[in-house]
GROMACS .gro file of N, CA and C in nm:
model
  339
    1UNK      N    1  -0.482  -2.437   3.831
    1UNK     CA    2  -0.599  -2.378   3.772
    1UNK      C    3  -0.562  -2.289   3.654
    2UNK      N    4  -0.455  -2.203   3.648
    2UNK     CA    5  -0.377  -2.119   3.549
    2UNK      C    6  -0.406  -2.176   3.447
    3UNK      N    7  -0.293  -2.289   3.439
    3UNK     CA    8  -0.266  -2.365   3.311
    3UNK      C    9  -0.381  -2.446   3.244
    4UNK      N   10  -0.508  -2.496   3.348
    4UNK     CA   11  -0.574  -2.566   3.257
    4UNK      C   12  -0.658  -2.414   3.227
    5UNK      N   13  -0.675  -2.325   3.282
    5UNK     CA   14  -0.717  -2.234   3.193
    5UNK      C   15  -0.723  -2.179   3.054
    6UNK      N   16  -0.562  -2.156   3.060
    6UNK     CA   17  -0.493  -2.134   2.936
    6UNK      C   18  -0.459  -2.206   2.835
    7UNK      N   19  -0.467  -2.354   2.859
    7UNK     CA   20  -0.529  -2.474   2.798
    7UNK      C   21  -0.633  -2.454   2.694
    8UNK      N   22  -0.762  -2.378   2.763
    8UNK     CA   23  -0.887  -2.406   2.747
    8UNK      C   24  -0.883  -2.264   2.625
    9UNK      N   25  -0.824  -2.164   2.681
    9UNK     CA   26  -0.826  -2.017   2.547
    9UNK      C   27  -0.734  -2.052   2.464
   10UNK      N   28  -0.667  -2.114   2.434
   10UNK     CA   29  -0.554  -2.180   2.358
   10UNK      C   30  -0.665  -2.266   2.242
   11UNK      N   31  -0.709  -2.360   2.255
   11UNK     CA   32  -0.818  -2.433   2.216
   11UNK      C   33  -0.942  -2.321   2.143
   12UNK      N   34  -0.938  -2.235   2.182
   12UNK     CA   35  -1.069  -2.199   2.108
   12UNK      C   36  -1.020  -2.099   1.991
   13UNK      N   37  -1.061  -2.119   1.895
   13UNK     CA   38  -1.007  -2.021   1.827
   13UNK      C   39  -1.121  -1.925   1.770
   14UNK      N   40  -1.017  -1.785   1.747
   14UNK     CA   41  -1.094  -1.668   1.732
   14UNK      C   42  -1.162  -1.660   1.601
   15UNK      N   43  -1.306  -1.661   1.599
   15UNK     CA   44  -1.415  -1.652   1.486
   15UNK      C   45  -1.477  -1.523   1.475
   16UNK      N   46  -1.430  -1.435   1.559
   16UNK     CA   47  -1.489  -1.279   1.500
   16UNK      C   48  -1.364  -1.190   1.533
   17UNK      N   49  -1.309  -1.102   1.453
   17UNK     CA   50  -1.281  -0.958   1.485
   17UNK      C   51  -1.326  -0.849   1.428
   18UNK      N   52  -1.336  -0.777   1.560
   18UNK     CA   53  -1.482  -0.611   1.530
   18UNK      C   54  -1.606  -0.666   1.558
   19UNK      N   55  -1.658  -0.765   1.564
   19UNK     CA   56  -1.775  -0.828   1.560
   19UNK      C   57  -1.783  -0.903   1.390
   20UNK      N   58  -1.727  -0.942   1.317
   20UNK     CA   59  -1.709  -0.970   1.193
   20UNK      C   60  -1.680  -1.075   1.210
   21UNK      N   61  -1.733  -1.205   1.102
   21UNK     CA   62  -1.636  -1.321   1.100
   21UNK      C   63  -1.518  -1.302   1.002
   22UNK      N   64  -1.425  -1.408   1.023
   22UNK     CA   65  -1.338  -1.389   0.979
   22UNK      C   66  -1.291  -1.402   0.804
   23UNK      N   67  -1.401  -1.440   0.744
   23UNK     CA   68  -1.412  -1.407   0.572
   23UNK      C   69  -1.465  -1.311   0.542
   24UNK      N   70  -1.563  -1.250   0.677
   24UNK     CA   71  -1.613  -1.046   0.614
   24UNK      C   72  -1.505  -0.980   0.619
   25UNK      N   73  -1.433  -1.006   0.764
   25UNK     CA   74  -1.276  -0.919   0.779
   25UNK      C   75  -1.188  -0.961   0.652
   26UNK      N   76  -1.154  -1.062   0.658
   26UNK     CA   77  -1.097  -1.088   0.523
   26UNK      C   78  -1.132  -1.012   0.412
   27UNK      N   79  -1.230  -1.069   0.383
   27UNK     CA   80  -1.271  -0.982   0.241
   27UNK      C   81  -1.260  -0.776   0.279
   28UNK      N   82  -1.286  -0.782   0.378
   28UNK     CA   83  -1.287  -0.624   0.396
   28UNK      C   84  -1.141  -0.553   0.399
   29UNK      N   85  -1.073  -0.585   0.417
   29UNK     CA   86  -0.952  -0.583   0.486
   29UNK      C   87  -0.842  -0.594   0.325
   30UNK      N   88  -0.877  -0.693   0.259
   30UNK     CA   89  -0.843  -0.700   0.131
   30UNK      C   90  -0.897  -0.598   0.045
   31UNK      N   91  -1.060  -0.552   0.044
   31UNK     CA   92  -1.075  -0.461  -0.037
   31UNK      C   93  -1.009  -0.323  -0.041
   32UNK      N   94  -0.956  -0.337   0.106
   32UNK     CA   95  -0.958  -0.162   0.164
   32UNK      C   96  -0.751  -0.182   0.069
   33UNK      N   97  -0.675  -0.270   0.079
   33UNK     CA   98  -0.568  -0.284   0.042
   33UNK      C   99  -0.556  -0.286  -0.137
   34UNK      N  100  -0.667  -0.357  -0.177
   34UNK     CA  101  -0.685  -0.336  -0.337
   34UNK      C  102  -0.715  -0.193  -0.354
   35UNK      N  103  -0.831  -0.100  -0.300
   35UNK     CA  104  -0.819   0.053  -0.305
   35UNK      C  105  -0.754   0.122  -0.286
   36UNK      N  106  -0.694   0.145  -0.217
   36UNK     CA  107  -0.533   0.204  -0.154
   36UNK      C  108  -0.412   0.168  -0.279
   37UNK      N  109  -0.413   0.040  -0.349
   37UNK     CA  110  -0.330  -0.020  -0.463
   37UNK      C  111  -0.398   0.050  -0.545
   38UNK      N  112  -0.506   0.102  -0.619
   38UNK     CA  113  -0.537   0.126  -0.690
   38UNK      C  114  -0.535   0.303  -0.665
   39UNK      N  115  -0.561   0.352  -0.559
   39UNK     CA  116  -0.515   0.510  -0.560
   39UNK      C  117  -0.360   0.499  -0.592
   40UNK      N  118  -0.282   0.423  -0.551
   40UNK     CA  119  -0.129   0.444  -0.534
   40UNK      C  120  -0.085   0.469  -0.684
   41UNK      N  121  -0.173   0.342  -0.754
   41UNK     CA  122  -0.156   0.317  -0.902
   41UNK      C  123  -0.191   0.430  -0.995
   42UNK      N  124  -0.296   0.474  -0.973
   42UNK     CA  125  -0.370   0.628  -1.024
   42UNK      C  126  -0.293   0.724  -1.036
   43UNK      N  127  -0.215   0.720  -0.872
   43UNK     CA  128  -0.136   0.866  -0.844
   43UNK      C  129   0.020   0.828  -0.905
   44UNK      N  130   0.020   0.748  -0.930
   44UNK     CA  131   0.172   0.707  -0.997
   44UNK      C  132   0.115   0.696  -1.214
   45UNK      N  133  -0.010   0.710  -1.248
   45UNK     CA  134  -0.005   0.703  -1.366
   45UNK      C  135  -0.028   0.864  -1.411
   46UNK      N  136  -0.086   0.923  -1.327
   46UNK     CA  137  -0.115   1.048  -1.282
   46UNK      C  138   0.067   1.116  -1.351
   47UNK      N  139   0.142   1.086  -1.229
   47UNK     CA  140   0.304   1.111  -1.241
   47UNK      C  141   0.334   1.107  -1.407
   48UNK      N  142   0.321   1.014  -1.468
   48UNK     CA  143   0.344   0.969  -1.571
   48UNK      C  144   0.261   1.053  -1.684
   49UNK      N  145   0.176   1.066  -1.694
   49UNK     CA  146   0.072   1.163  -1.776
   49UNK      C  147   0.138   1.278  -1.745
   50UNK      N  148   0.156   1.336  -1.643
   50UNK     CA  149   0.212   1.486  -1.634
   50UNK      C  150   0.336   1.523  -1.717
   51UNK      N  151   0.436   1.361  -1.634
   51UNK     CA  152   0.564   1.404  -1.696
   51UNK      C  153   0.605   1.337  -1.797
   52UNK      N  154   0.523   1.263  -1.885
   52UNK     CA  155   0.585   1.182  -1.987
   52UNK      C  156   0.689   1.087  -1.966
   53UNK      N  157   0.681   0.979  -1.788
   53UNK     CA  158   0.793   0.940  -1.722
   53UNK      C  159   0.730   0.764  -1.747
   54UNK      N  160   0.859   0.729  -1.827
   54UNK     CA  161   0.732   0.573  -1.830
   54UNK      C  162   0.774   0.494  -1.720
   55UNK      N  163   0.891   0.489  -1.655
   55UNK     CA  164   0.905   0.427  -1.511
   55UNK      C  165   0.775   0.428  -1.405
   56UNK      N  166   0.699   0.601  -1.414
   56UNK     CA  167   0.575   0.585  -1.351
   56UNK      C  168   0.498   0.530  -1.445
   57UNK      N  169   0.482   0.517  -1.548
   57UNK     CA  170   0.385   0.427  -1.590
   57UNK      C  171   0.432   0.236  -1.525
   58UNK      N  172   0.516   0.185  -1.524
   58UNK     CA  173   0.555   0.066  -1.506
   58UNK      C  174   0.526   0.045  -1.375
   59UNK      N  175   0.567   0.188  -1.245
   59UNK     CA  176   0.514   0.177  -1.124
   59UNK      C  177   0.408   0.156  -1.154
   60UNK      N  178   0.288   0.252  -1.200
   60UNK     CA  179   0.152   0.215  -1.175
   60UNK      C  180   0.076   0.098  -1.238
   61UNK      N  181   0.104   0.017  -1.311
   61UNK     CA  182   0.122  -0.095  -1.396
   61UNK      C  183   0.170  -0.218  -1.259
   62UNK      N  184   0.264  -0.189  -1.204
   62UNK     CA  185   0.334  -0.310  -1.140
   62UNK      C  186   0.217  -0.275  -1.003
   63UNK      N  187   0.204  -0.169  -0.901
   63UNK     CA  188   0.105  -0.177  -0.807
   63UNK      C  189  -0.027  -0.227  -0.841
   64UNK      N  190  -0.069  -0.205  -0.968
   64UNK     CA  191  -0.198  -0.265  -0.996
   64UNK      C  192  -0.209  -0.387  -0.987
   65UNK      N  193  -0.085  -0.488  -1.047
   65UNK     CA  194  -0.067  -0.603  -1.037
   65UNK      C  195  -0.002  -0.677  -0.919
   66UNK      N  196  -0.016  -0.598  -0.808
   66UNK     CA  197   0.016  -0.639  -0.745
   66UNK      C  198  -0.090  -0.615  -0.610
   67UNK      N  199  -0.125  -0.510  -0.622
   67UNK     CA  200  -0.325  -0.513  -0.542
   67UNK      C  201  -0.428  -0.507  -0.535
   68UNK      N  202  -0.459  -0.444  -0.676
   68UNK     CA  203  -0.592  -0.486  -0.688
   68UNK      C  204  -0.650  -0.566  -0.804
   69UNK      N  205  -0.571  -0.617  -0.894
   69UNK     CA  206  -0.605  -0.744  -0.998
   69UNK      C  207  -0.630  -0.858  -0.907
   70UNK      N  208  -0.506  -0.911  -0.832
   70UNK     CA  209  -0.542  -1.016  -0.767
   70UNK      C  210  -0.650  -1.025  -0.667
   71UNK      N  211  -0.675  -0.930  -0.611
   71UNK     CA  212  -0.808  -0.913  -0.586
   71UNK      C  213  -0.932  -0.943  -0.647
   72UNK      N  214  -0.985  -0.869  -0.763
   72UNK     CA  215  -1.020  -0.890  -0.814
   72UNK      C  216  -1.089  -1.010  -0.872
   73UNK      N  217  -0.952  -1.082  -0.936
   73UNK     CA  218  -0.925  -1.212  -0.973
   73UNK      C  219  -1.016  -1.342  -0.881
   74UNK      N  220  -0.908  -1.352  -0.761
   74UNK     CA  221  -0.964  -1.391  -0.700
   74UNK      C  222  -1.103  -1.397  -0.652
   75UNK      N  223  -1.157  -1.253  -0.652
   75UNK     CA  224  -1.304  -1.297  -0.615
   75UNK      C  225  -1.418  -1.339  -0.736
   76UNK      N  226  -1.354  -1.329  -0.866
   76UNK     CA  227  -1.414  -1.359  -0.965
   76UNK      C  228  -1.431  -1.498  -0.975
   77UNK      N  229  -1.285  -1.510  -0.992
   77UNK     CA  230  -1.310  -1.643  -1.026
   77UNK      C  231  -1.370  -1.790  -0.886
   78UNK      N  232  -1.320  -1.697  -0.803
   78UNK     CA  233  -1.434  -1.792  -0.713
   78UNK      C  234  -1.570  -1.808  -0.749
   79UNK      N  235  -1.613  -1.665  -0.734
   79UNK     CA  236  -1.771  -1.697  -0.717
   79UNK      C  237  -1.803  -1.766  -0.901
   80UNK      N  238  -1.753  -1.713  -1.036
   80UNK     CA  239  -1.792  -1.759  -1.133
   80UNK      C  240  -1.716  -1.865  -1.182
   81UNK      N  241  -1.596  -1.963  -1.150
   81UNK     CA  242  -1.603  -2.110  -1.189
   81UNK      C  243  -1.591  -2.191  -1.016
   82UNK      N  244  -1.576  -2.324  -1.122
   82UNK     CA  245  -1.561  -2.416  -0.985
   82UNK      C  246  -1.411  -2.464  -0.958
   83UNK      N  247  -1.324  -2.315  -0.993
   83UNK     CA  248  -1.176  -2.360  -0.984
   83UNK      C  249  -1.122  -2.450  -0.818
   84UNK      N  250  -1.043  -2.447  -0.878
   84UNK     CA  251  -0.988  -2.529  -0.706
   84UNK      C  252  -0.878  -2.389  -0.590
   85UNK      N  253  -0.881  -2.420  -0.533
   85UNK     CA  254  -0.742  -2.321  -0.447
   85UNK      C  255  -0.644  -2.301  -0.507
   86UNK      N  256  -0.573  -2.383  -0.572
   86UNK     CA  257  -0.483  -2.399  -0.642
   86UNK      C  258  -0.469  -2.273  -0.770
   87UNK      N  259  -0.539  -2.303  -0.817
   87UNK     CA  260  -0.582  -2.266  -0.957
   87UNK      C  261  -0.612  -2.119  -0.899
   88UNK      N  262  -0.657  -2.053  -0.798
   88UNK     CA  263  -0.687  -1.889  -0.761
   88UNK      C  264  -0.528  -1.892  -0.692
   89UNK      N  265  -0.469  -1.960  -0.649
   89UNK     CA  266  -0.341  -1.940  -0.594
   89UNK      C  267  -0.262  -1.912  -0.694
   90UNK      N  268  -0.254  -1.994  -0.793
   90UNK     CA  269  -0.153  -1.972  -0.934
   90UNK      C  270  -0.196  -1.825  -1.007
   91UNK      N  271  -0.322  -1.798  -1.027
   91UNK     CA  272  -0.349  -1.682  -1.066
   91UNK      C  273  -0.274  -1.568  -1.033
   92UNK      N  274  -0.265  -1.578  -0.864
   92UNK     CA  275  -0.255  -1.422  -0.765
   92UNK      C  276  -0.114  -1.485  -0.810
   93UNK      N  277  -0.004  -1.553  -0.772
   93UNK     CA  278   0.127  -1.588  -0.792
   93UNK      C  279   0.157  -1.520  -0.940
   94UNK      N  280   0.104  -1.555  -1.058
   94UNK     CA  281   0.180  -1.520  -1.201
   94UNK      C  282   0.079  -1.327  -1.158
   95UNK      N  283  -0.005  -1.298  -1.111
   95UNK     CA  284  -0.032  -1.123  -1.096
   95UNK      C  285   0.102  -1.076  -1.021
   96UNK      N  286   0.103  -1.113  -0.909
   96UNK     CA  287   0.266  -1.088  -0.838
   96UNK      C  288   0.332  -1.054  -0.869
   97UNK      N  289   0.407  -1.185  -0.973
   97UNK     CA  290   0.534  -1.171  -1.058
   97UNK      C  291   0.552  -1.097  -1.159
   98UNK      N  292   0.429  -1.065  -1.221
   98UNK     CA  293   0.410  -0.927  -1.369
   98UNK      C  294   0.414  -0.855  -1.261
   99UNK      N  295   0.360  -0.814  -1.128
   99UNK     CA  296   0.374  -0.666  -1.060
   99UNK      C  297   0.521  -0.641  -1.047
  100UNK      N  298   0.566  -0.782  -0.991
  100UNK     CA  299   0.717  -0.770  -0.953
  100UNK      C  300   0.788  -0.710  -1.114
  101UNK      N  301   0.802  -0.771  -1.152
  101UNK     CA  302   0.909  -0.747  -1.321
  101UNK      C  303   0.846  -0.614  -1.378
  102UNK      N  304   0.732  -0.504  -1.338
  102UNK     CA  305   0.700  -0.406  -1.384
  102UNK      C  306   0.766  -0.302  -1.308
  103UNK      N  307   0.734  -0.296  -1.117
  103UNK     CA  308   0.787  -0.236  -1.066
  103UNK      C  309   0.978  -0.258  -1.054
  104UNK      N  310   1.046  -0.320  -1.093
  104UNK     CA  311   1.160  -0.332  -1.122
  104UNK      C  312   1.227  -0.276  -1.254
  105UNK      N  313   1.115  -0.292  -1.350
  105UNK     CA  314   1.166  -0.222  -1.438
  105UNK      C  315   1.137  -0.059  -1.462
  106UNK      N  316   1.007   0.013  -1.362
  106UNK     CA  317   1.042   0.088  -1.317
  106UNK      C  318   1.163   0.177  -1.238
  107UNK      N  319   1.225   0.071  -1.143
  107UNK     CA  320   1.371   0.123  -1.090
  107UNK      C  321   1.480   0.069  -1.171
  108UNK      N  322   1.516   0.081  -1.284
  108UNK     CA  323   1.584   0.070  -1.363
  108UNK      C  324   1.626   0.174  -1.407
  109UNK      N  325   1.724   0.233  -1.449
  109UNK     CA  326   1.812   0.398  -1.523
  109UNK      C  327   1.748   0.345  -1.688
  110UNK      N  328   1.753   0.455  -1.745
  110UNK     CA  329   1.673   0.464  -1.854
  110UNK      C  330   1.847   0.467  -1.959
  111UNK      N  331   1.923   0.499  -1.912
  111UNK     CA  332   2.054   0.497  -1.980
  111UNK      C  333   2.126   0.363  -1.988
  112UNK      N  334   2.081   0.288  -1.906
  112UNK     CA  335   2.095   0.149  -1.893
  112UNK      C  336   2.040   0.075  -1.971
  113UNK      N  337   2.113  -0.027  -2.050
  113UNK     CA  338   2.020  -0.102  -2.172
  113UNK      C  339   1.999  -0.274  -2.050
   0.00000   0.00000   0.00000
């Protein structure tokens, strides 16, 4: 009786968490991570305005591009063309990689060519 039980919850898969389906959580869950990217980004350009430090500028430059553009992005261009998956996948991928090569060149020595 166990096993065909566990059979049977195995088989169903989960369509709400919190009471939410799982593209409100999604989308919610993403927004709350693009805001949080975008305070992080603020408080790191913030750094940079104070101290005239352009590494924090490149931090806050590279977090942006890395949580809340693609965000963004993504929900734009869904709802306003008829792109494919692909095409919002390649987007968030080349936002990534400018976040990546910004925040790196943030941790870089400034004495270092």
């Amino acid at each position: 009786m166990t096993g065909s039980l566990v059979g049977a919850l195995s088989l169903a898969p989960a369509t709400t968490v919190f009471g939410l389906d799982e593209a409100t959580t999604t989308f919610l869950l993403g927004l709350a991570s693009a805001l949080l990217g975008a305070f992080v980004a603020w408080t790191a350009y913030r750094g940079y305005v104070r101290n005239d430090s352009r590494p924090m500028l490149f931090l806050a430059v590279g977090v942006v591009f890395l949580t809340t553009i693609p965000f963004v992005l993504a929900h734009v261009i869904d709802q306003l063309t008829a792109a494919t998956d692909a095409t919002v996948l390649l987007v968030i991928t080349v936002c990534h990689l400018v976040g990546l090569v910004a925040v790196v060149t943030s941790l870089r020595r400034p004495d270092r060519a």
